[in-house]
């Protein structure tokens, strides 16, 4: 039902409701949109309120979930099917059925490199971010100024990956060793008597330098979730262990770690999924050049820059395939815990 | 990484530390014991080292954004503190000025115009759907809910190009705000419905039943009883969605391109970073202009955000 409403609109959307150049025009557009969506919902709810009784309840249910389900069907399911189809039809995405895009991924050296980089990202980022987050959570637990200490590590989560990319690009900034350094990391190298490095250009070093940026962003997430899990361990268990004379490191190994296992799994997998889809960091910092591309970035390049939408679609499908086992594992773990 | 080392520090337990730390009535945790076992000074040093490593990069760029254009390229930002007169607002003025090469002001407004509906719309849609999934019996409800939940695994990359085709060729939106409003809404729905549904299921069923007995319909119950109770969950997800939309690059890049009419500030800053890689006076100011709102929102609403994160992290 909603689909017909939305479908009917655009032909009728006059230019002022579609685009605006002036500031008032843009805000007018925004308020118009909000008003328009409110109107549609008002209509749906009004219709829902007309139906009474047992059968009416079914209709009401359909009206309540309808808009969301229709949007998901048209905006996510249907496009996903189209993309899978396109991935099977050659580089241009328009030929006959073929697996050439998929075989290209596993044979062409440039694309193999992309796969290798992605594997590095997906293995290193969750492990490093989670370890650092866990260590930090433990170190500051019950310390003075805990909330402030947490905010410092957590803040990068609020920063866009574009912003994070620029922050770190500046840390990595290269100048010849003899010249005054403006990038912090090279300044430290120079101070220690080493040659300065082109961190973002020298492969394979550059991939690791990009991975550090993602670790920097994600550690706060890991720290927050793990810190909450640590605080949720029942006091009795800790007291009992103490009475038995269990010492601190054994306590960590045999009580803390097992107690937060579920949270650890969630954190590692969530960061893993986020890392698979990371695109902004690579694009902002190297543009995927100098052997740093990853699947999500290569998807964008192939689809929109190299005019190979079929190959791009295959890369998107690969992302999808890689996410499935991680999510499935997550759900199985959750079931076990429940 | 060097930050991993503190754990390897030998476990020198100082008994008086363990005992005297207790007069304060704080919650005991196993991890806190482990931390004290590393002996407090070492734990503090390690924590401070990590905190400094995490903060310095941002401070460096922040300081740079207030330095003179030529000074930025001549000396490191850490040398600037000696001369307080060297700081200026010129970079921000140049980055924001309408006619300047960056012109970030209008992109900033685009971001605001994109973000507000893209947060409000999925919140409302998802809470309606979540209500139906939680409290309204209709055939196929559970199967449909599982299907919606499962859609979380579809990476948005999979949907982008066909969606673009639908917007441009079937709906005629082209590169307009409508494309990103709808896309952000669609991509947010599976997680939003799931989280809000979980929250709703925890409310007592008697509440709904009592209202039904009093003759209230679903629409009334939804607005009068549930929405107010849902505020914490809605706030948590709303902040999530806000940060996600404000900071998004991919969705905007695909649907809006880089035109000043519609493109958000992230797209413009990324563009500047590519084409003017060493214009640090513009880049540093631009980065902070794009960050100021989400960071302010984050700092102000941190509590809700963390709560949402925990709901999402531990349940989802």
XYZ file of C-alpha atoms in Angstrom:
654
model
C 0.000 0.000 0.000
C 2.737 2.383 0.955
C 4.607 1.380 -2.162
C 1.840 2.737 -4.347
C 1.847 5.974 -2.405
C 5.584 6.400 -2.796
C 5.430 5.139 -6.350
C 2.787 7.680 -7.254
C 4.600 10.628 -5.751
C 7.718 11.218 -7.812
C 5.939 11.846 -11.072
C 3.941 14.400 -9.127
C 6.884 15.812 -7.150
C 7.429 19.244 -8.566
C 10.999 20.508 -8.716
C 10.817 22.646 -5.511
C 9.907 19.531 -3.525
C 12.768 17.582 -5.054
C 15.768 19.883 -4.963
C 16.720 23.178 -3.398
C 19.756 25.415 -3.570
C 18.953 28.041 -0.972
C 19.140 27.341 2.753
C 15.451 28.155 3.387
C 14.558 25.964 0.420
C 16.450 23.035 1.893
C 14.793 23.376 5.280
C 11.426 23.752 3.590
C 12.128 20.472 1.797
C 13.028 18.821 5.077
C 9.878 19.945 6.843
C 7.799 19.034 3.842
C 9.267 15.520 3.926
C 8.570 15.132 7.629
C 5.035 16.442 7.117
C 4.536 14.124 4.163
C 5.721 11.047 6.050
C 3.601 12.034 9.056
C 0.594 12.321 6.769
C 1.152 8.843 5.352
C 1.463 7.366 8.835
C -1.550 9.291 10.061
C -3.519 7.790 7.224
C -2.300 4.276 7.996
C -3.151 4.638 11.677
C -6.530 6.172 10.917
C -7.333 3.211 8.678
C -6.145 0.859 11.401
C -8.395 2.451 13.989
C -11.428 1.829 11.775
C -11.102 -1.937 12.028
C -12.635 -3.587 15.082
C -12.916 -7.110 16.458
C -10.861 -10.254 15.907
C -10.593 -9.867 12.146
C -9.983 -6.207 12.555
C -6.979 -6.993 14.697
C -5.393 -8.901 11.823
C -5.896 -5.983 9.498
C -4.455 -3.664 12.117
C -1.417 -5.895 12.470
C -0.888 -5.840 8.727
C -1.183 -2.036 8.681
C 1.301 -1.653 11.535
C 3.999 -3.849 10.033
C 3.045 -3.099 6.426
C 5.090 0.054 5.793
C 8.286 -1.416 7.256
C 7.897 -4.765 5.538
C 7.099 -3.202 2.163
C 10.125 -0.906 2.418
C 12.371 -3.833 3.335
C 11.029 -5.971 0.519
C 11.479 -3.285 -2.108
C 14.581 -1.677 -0.680
C 16.617 -4.633 0.546
C 15.291 -8.031 -0.581
C 14.570 -7.175 -4.184
C 17.852 -5.270 -4.698
C 19.792 -8.137 -3.119
C 18.262 -10.574 -5.601
C 19.051 -8.230 -8.498
C 22.648 -7.879 -7.309
C 23.130 -11.636 -7.049
C 21.741 -11.971 -10.551
C 24.012 -9.220 -11.855
C 27.063 -10.792 -10.250
C 26.497 -13.869 -12.411
C 26.510 -11.987 -15.699
C 30.075 -10.995 -16.443
C 32.016 -7.771 -15.838
C 29.336 -5.507 -17.254
C 26.603 -7.370 -15.369
C 24.532 -7.703 -18.534
C 25.740 -10.835 -20.347
C 24.671 -14.466 -20.115
C 25.009 -16.616 -17.017
C 28.650 -17.085 -16.050
C 30.816 -17.411 -12.996
C 33.601 -15.323 -14.532
C 33.376 -12.574 -11.878
C 33.834 -15.065 -9.105
C 36.691 -16.879 -10.822
C 38.332 -13.481 -11.481
C 38.249 -12.752 -7.765
C 40.265 -15.843 -6.983
C 42.690 -15.707 -9.904
C 43.513 -12.092 -10.787
C 46.528 -10.962 -8.721
C 45.062 -7.502 -7.917
C 41.856 -9.051 -6.629
C 43.698 -11.741 -4.707
C 45.574 -8.949 -2.992
C 42.230 -7.389 -2.070
C 41.156 -10.681 -0.525
C 44.430 -10.970 1.391
C 44.051 -7.440 2.749
C 40.453 -8.105 3.775
C 41.555 -11.244 5.610
C 44.208 -9.209 7.453
C 41.625 -6.603 8.451
C 39.038 -9.114 9.618
C 41.547 -11.094 11.659
C 43.594 -8.264 13.165
C 41.002 -5.567 13.921
C 38.670 -7.649 16.139
C 41.573 -9.284 18.000
C 43.481 -6.058 18.647
C 40.454 -3.871 19.377
C 38.952 -6.448 21.732
C 42.232 -7.099 23.566
C 42.950 -3.435 24.066
C 39.341 -2.758 25.057
C 39.412 -5.604 27.574
C 42.755 -4.598 29.087
C 41.632 -1.003 29.399
C 38.284 -1.996 30.910
C 40.117 -4.026 33.542
C 42.717 -1.344 34.236
C 40.213 1.407 34.867
C 37.583 -0.700 36.591
C 36.649 1.106 39.813
C 39.521 3.532 39.307
C 39.037 7.194 40.059
C 37.639 9.138 37.102
C 36.437 5.948 35.428
C 33.730 7.701 33.431
C 36.181 10.242 32.036
C 38.752 7.571 31.247
C 36.091 5.633 29.375
C 34.955 8.662 27.401
C 38.512 9.263 26.138
C 38.707 5.824 24.541
C 35.084 5.812 23.483
C 35.081 9.192 21.765
C 36.485 7.960 18.418
C 33.197 6.049 18.009
C 31.405 9.371 17.595
C 33.835 10.569 14.941
C 33.151 9.742 11.313
C 35.564 7.373 9.617
C 36.327 10.189 7.220
C 37.308 12.366 10.179
C 39.305 9.509 11.723
C 41.031 8.971 8.386
C 42.126 12.588 8.282
C 43.247 12.599 11.916
C 45.518 9.630 11.246
C 46.655 10.800 7.835
C 48.102 13.726 9.716
C 49.801 11.450 12.268
C 51.340 9.512 9.353
C 52.325 12.620 7.337
C 55.673 12.125 5.583
C 58.562 14.537 5.098
C 62.124 13.660 4.176
C 64.201 12.830 7.222
C 66.332 15.947 6.900
C 63.351 18.300 6.924
C 61.304 19.363 9.960
C 58.563 16.811 10.583
C 54.892 17.720 10.906
C 53.584 14.157 11.261
C 53.841 12.895 14.830
C 54.873 9.335 14.028
C 57.708 10.328 11.701
C 58.827 12.924 14.212
C 59.131 10.135 16.772
C 61.064 7.970 14.284
C 63.424 10.834 13.566
C 63.877 11.526 17.250
C 64.853 7.894 17.765
C 67.347 8.154 14.902
C 65.438 6.224 12.219
C 64.697 7.229 8.622
C 61.197 8.663 8.170
C 58.670 6.417 6.440
C 55.956 6.895 3.833
C 53.489 5.028 6.002
C 50.592 5.200 3.559
C 52.549 4.367 0.415
C 54.988 1.600 1.371
C 53.236 -1.773 1.042
C 52.538 -3.913 2.977
C 53.214 -1.539 5.883
C 50.400 0.782 4.738
C 47.670 -1.842 5.220
C 48.732 -2.249 8.849
C 48.756 1.519 9.310
C 45.140 1.642 8.081
C 44.196 -1.250 10.352
C 45.470 0.753 13.331
C 42.897 3.452 12.518
C 40.050 0.937 12.661
C 41.391 -0.508 15.928
C 41.506 3.033 17.296
C 37.823 3.488 16.432
C 36.571 0.101 17.645
C 38.453 -0.359 20.928
C 35.998 1.956 22.700
C 33.069 -0.191 21.669
C 34.798 -3.318 22.953
C 35.772 -1.561 26.174
C 32.215 -0.386 26.907
C 30.511 -3.714 26.338
C 33.181 -5.718 28.163
C 33.254 -3.291 31.060
C 29.497 -3.745 31.508
C 29.881 -7.519 31.321
C 32.628 -7.424 33.959
C 30.470 -5.363 36.280
C 27.610 -7.832 35.820
C 29.545 -10.750 37.313
C 27.677 -11.605 40.552
C 29.458 -10.571 43.749
C 28.854 -13.971 45.351
C 31.025 -15.757 42.801
C 33.885 -13.373 43.440
C 33.470 -13.577 47.210
C 33.341 -17.371 47.115
C 36.483 -17.536 45.020
C 38.227 -15.153 47.389
C 37.280 -17.281 50.379
C 38.804 -20.238 48.563
C 41.994 -18.206 48.313
C 41.934 -17.780 44.526
C 44.482 -15.157 43.576
C 43.985 -12.266 41.243
C 45.346 -13.633 37.981
C 43.717 -16.995 38.472
C 40.555 -15.073 39.256
C 40.830 -13.361 35.891
C 41.599 -16.600 34.065
C 39.019 -18.836 35.734
C 36.260 -16.435 36.743
C 36.309 -13.179 34.807
C 37.086 -14.625 31.383
C 34.510 -17.444 31.469
C 31.880 -15.055 32.862
C 32.268 -12.576 30.026
C 32.714 -15.178 27.286
C 29.328 -14.413 25.721
C 30.085 -10.701 25.634
C 33.500 -11.396 24.128
C 31.940 -13.420 21.312
C 29.447 -10.651 20.606
C 32.159 -7.978 20.590
C 34.544 -9.922 18.349
C 31.835 -10.797 15.846
C 30.265 -7.338 15.821
C 33.624 -5.710 15.170
C 34.387 -8.386 12.588
C 31.192 -7.653 10.669
C 31.796 -3.898 10.859
C 35.355 -4.378 9.652
C 34.286 -6.438 6.645
C 32.151 -3.572 5.415
C 34.698 -0.834 6.136
C 35.107 1.487 3.244
C 35.530 5.070 4.403
C 38.958 4.666 6.005
C 40.573 3.123 2.969
C 38.912 5.559 0.620
C 39.868 8.639 2.616
C 43.442 7.643 3.385
C 44.772 5.880 0.304
C 41.821 5.585 -2.059
C 42.655 1.878 -2.225
C 45.916 2.629 -4.030
C 49.341 1.217 -3.162
C 47.970 -2.290 -2.559
C 45.638 -1.279 0.286
C 42.224 -2.012 -1.218
C 39.733 -4.218 0.642
C 36.567 -5.902 -0.623
C 34.169 -3.127 0.442
C 36.334 -0.465 -1.156
C 36.974 -2.505 -4.292
C 33.204 -2.923 -4.628
C 32.840 0.832 -4.859
C 35.764 1.274 -7.252
C 34.662 -1.476 -9.638
C 31.008 -0.425 -9.601
C 31.366 3.321 -9.910
C 34.839 4.088 -11.226
C 36.050 1.185 -13.352
C 32.706 0.584 -15.004
C 32.546 -3.067 -13.989
C 29.198 -3.301 -12.133
C 29.087 -7.071 -12.577
C 32.393 -7.513 -10.783
C 31.290 -4.954 -8.184
C 28.110 -6.949 -7.602
C 30.147 -10.132 -7.165
C 32.278 -8.383 -4.525
C 29.118 -7.239 -2.716
C 27.812 -10.803 -2.782
C 31.153 -12.007 -1.426
C 30.724 -9.609 1.519
C 27.273 -11.071 2.051
C 28.635 -14.628 1.963
C 31.403 -13.754 4.416
C 28.963 -12.152 6.868
C 26.598 -15.151 6.976
C 28.801 -17.567 8.961
C 29.825 -14.857 11.446
C 26.207 -13.931 12.154
C 25.098 -17.562 12.267
C 27.809 -18.384 14.789
C 26.707 -15.404 16.822
C 23.089 -16.550 16.873
C 24.038 -20.115 17.823
C 26.131 -18.779 20.696
C 23.244 -16.595 21.853
C 20.865 -19.580 21.816
C 23.319 -21.576 23.911
C 23.569 -18.838 26.498
C 19.829 -18.249 26.659
C 51.279 -3.216 19.997
C 53.024 -1.713 22.949
C 49.703 -1.221 24.665
C 49.436 -4.952 25.181
C 52.386 -5.119 27.537
C 50.873 -4.221 30.913
C 49.312 -7.651 31.252
C 52.732 -9.281 31.134
C 53.832 -7.338 34.178
C 54.535 -9.860 36.968
C 51.770 -10.160 39.512
C 53.264 -8.467 42.497
C 50.412 -8.433 44.939
C 50.808 -5.956 47.689
C 48.603 -7.223 50.518
C 48.018 -3.846 52.115
C 46.727 -2.562 48.773
C 44.205 -5.362 48.541
C 42.892 -4.788 52.004
C 42.959 -1.020 52.348
C 41.200 -0.365 49.070
C 37.951 -1.512 50.601
C 36.449 1.175 52.809
C 34.675 2.752 49.821
C 31.413 0.952 49.182
C 31.846 0.170 45.523
C 30.913 -2.945 43.651
C 33.517 -5.674 43.769
C 34.607 -7.196 40.509
C 37.018 -9.933 39.606
C 38.651 -7.687 37.059
C 39.217 -4.982 39.603
C 41.141 -7.498 41.658
C 43.236 -8.417 38.655
C 43.933 -4.755 38.043
C 45.035 -4.218 41.637
C 47.154 -7.314 41.391
C 49.210 -5.644 38.696
C 49.703 -3.253 41.583
C 48.039 0.098 41.306
C 50.900 2.256 40.018
C 51.564 -0.010 37.056
C 47.874 -0.311 36.252
C 47.518 3.468 36.338
C 50.560 3.999 34.138
C 49.302 1.475 31.611
C 45.831 3.017 31.590
C 47.266 6.476 31.130
C 49.518 5.311 28.296
C 46.535 3.864 26.446
C 44.418 6.955 27.110
C 47.191 9.222 25.804
C 47.750 7.089 22.703
C 44.039 7.264 22.011
C 43.722 10.996 22.508
C 46.899 12.470 21.003
C 46.013 11.989 17.312
C 42.817 14.004 17.715
C 44.507 16.711 19.760
C 47.206 17.014 17.117
C 44.726 17.727 14.385
C 42.673 20.016 16.646
C 45.718 22.145 17.452
C 46.621 22.207 13.757
C 43.196 23.487 12.813
C 43.929 26.674 14.804
C 47.415 27.268 13.391
C 48.521 29.562 10.643
C 48.527 27.954 7.193
C 52.268 28.372 6.665
C 53.222 27.354 10.181
C 51.373 24.060 9.737
C 53.668 22.987 6.929
C 56.855 24.283 8.526
C 56.797 22.792 11.996
C 55.085 20.097 14.018
C 51.898 21.043 15.889
C 53.603 20.170 19.194
C 55.956 23.117 18.719
C 53.051 25.577 18.613
C 52.444 25.847 22.331
C 55.376 28.192 22.881
C 53.702 31.012 21.014
C 50.059 31.622 21.977
C 49.810 34.399 19.382
C 50.253 31.855 16.595
C 46.692 30.581 16.911
C 44.002 31.808 14.552
C 40.415 31.154 13.453
C 41.303 31.880 9.840
C 41.232 28.200 8.793
C 37.655 27.829 10.002
C 36.624 31.034 8.296
C 38.126 29.852 5.022
C 36.620 26.391 5.305
C 33.121 27.735 5.955
C 32.995 30.837 3.718
C 30.416 30.414 0.934
C 32.691 31.434 -1.930
C 35.824 29.664 -0.673
C 37.353 26.595 -2.237
C 35.996 24.367 0.528
C 32.580 25.988 1.103
C 31.788 23.570 3.909
C 28.937 25.698 5.281
C 26.401 24.558 2.735
C 27.499 20.934 3.030
C 27.018 21.191 6.779
C 23.427 22.308 6.198
C 22.925 19.419 3.786
C 24.028 17.034 6.526
C 21.481 18.511 8.940
C 18.697 18.287 6.356
C 19.628 14.689 5.552
C 19.967 13.563 9.148
C 16.769 14.730 10.850
C 14.215 12.884 8.689
C 16.586 9.913 8.341
C 16.493 9.502 12.123
C 12.823 10.277 12.730
C 11.368 8.131 9.965
C 12.945 4.741 10.818
C 12.310 5.296 14.529
C 8.619 5.769 13.956
C 8.260 3.007 11.360
C 10.234 0.556 13.465
C 8.306 1.221 16.661
C 5.001 0.674 14.840
C 6.235 -2.600 13.375
C 7.850 -3.673 16.646
C 4.559 -3.037 18.457
C 2.698 -5.259 16.023
C 5.346 -7.979 16.267
C 5.265 -7.823 20.044
C 1.603 -7.403 20.911
C -0.700 -7.941 17.940
C -1.635 -11.447 16.860
C -1.790 -11.907 13.098
C -1.054 -14.906 10.876
C 2.598 -15.427 9.921
C 3.786 -12.992 12.560
C 6.679 -15.036 13.898
C 7.947 -16.086 10.475
C 7.852 -12.477 9.305
C 9.714 -11.313 12.389
C 12.451 -13.883 11.834
C 12.686 -12.736 8.215
C 13.093 -9.113 9.283
C 15.708 -10.138 11.829
C 17.568 -12.158 9.207
C 17.760 -9.122 6.907
C 20.358 -7.708 9.275
C 22.932 -9.851 7.560
C 22.440 -8.187 4.165
C 25.329 -5.729 3.784
C 24.045 -2.482 2.359
C 26.539 -2.777 -0.487
C 24.349 -5.522 -1.901
C 21.381 -3.171 -2.249
C 23.037 0.037 -3.424
C 23.146 -0.241 -7.199
C 19.657 -1.660 -7.751
C 18.279 0.976 -5.343
C 20.050 3.685 -7.299
C 18.430 2.322 -10.432
C 14.992 2.363 -8.778
C 15.415 5.963 -7.588
C 16.729 7.296 -10.874
C 14.773 5.325 -13.446
C 11.571 4.241 -11.738
C 10.835 6.931 -9.161
C 12.599 9.910 -10.670
C 14.220 11.015 -7.399
C 17.705 11.030 -8.855
C 20.260 12.809 -6.711
C 17.821 14.310 -4.224
C 17.445 14.112 -0.449
C 14.577 11.658 -0.922
C 17.026 8.970 -2.030
C 19.132 9.145 1.138
C 16.146 9.618 3.459
C 14.568 6.437 2.143
C 17.836 4.483 1.968
C 18.914 5.281 5.507
C 15.419 4.348 6.683
C 15.482 1.019 4.901
C 18.955 0.105 6.090
C 18.101 0.993 9.696
C 14.833 -0.934 9.910
C 15.946 -4.533 10.644
C 18.093 -3.625 13.648
C 15.662 -0.953 14.876
C 12.664 -3.298 14.748
C 14.636 -6.022 16.500
C 15.886 -3.825 19.328
C 12.617 -2.003 19.949
C 10.719 -5.304 19.807
C 13.010 -6.778 22.474
C 12.433 -3.763 24.659
C 8.652 -3.943 24.194
C 8.498 -7.620 25.087
C 9.926 -6.763 28.479
C 7.009 -4.501 29.336
C 4.308 -6.240 31.382
C 1.485 -7.688 29.277
C -1.044 -6.705 31.951
C -0.521 -3.099 30.981
C -1.796 -3.750 27.489
C -4.578 -6.067 28.672
C -5.881 -3.553 31.182
C -6.008 -0.917 28.480
C -7.835 -3.313 26.154
C -10.419 -4.034 28.845
C -10.953 -0.292 29.170
C -11.791 -0.290 25.476
C -8.613 1.272 24.102
C -7.705 0.312 20.548
C -4.203 -0.519 19.364
C -3.616 2.962 17.994
C -4.498 4.510 21.354
C -2.411 2.013 23.298
C 0.553 2.607 21.005
C 0.498 6.381 21.380
C -0.760 6.858 24.920
C 0.848 3.971 26.764
C 3.741 2.517 24.804
C 5.486 5.465 23.203
C 6.128 7.206 26.539
C 7.454 3.978 28.057
C 9.638 3.407 25.026
C 11.475 6.707 25.314
C 14.772 5.209 26.603
C 14.895 2.607 23.843
C 13.944 5.176 21.206
C 16.549 7.604 22.513
C 19.237 4.931 22.438
C 18.499 3.836 18.923
C 17.899 7.415 17.818
C 21.413 8.404 18.897
C 22.835 5.378 17.118
C 21.027 6.215 13.936
C 21.960 9.886 14.280
C 25.676 9.101 14.507
C 25.442 6.600 11.700
C 23.638 8.946 9.310
C 25.672 12.024 10.228
C 28.932 10.130 9.731
C 27.884 8.172 6.655
C 29.957 8.407 3.507
C 29.012 5.447 1.326
C 25.248 5.929 1.069
C 25.574 9.646 0.306
C 28.385 9.126 -2.148
C 26.392 6.592 -4.123
C 23.042 8.397 -4.155
C 24.042 12.043 -4.090
C 27.453 12.286 -5.721
C 29.342 15.424 -4.727
C 27.021 18.264 -5.699
C 26.822 21.230 -3.276
C 23.009 21.119 -3.538
C 22.644 17.883 -1.623
C 25.939 16.207 -0.659
C 26.750 16.052 3.071
C 29.911 17.324 4.706
C 31.567 13.881 4.942
C 31.497 13.616 1.152
C 33.068 17.049 0.786
C 35.777 16.457 3.388
C 36.658 13.109 1.790
C 36.844 14.892 -1.566
C 39.166 17.572 -0.153
C 41.342 14.871 1.356
C 41.756 13.275 -2.051
C 42.251 16.342 -4.209
C 44.038 18.618 -1.755
C 45.877 16.048 0.292
C 48.278 18.534 1.882
C 45.938 21.471 2.498
C 46.002 20.728 6.191
C 44.610 24.129 7.169
C 41.383 23.273 5.297
C 41.344 19.569 6.100
C 41.892 19.946 9.829
C 39.251 22.658 10.182
C 36.891 20.713 7.915
C 37.312 17.521 9.903
C 36.412 19.321 13.120
C 33.447 21.126 11.597
C 32.099 17.730 10.554
C 32.780 16.251 13.996
C 31.481 18.931 16.292
C 27.806 17.975 16.259
C 28.130 14.190 16.664
C 30.756 14.612 19.379
C 28.541 17.105 21.238
C 25.555 14.781 20.927
C 27.680 11.886 22.072
C 28.992 13.725 25.114
C 25.565 15.033 26.086
C 23.683 11.768 25.623
C 26.467 9.316 26.401
C 24.370 7.497 28.995
C 21.581 6.641 26.575
C 24.065 5.799 23.866
C 25.946 3.340 26.031
C 22.683 1.811 27.157
C 21.636 1.349 23.539
C 24.999 -0.105 22.736
C 24.688 -2.605 25.531
C 21.176 -3.559 24.472
C 22.449 -4.035 20.950
C 25.727 -5.606 21.903
C 24.592 -8.086 24.466
C 21.158 -8.982 23.207
C 21.526 -8.558 19.486
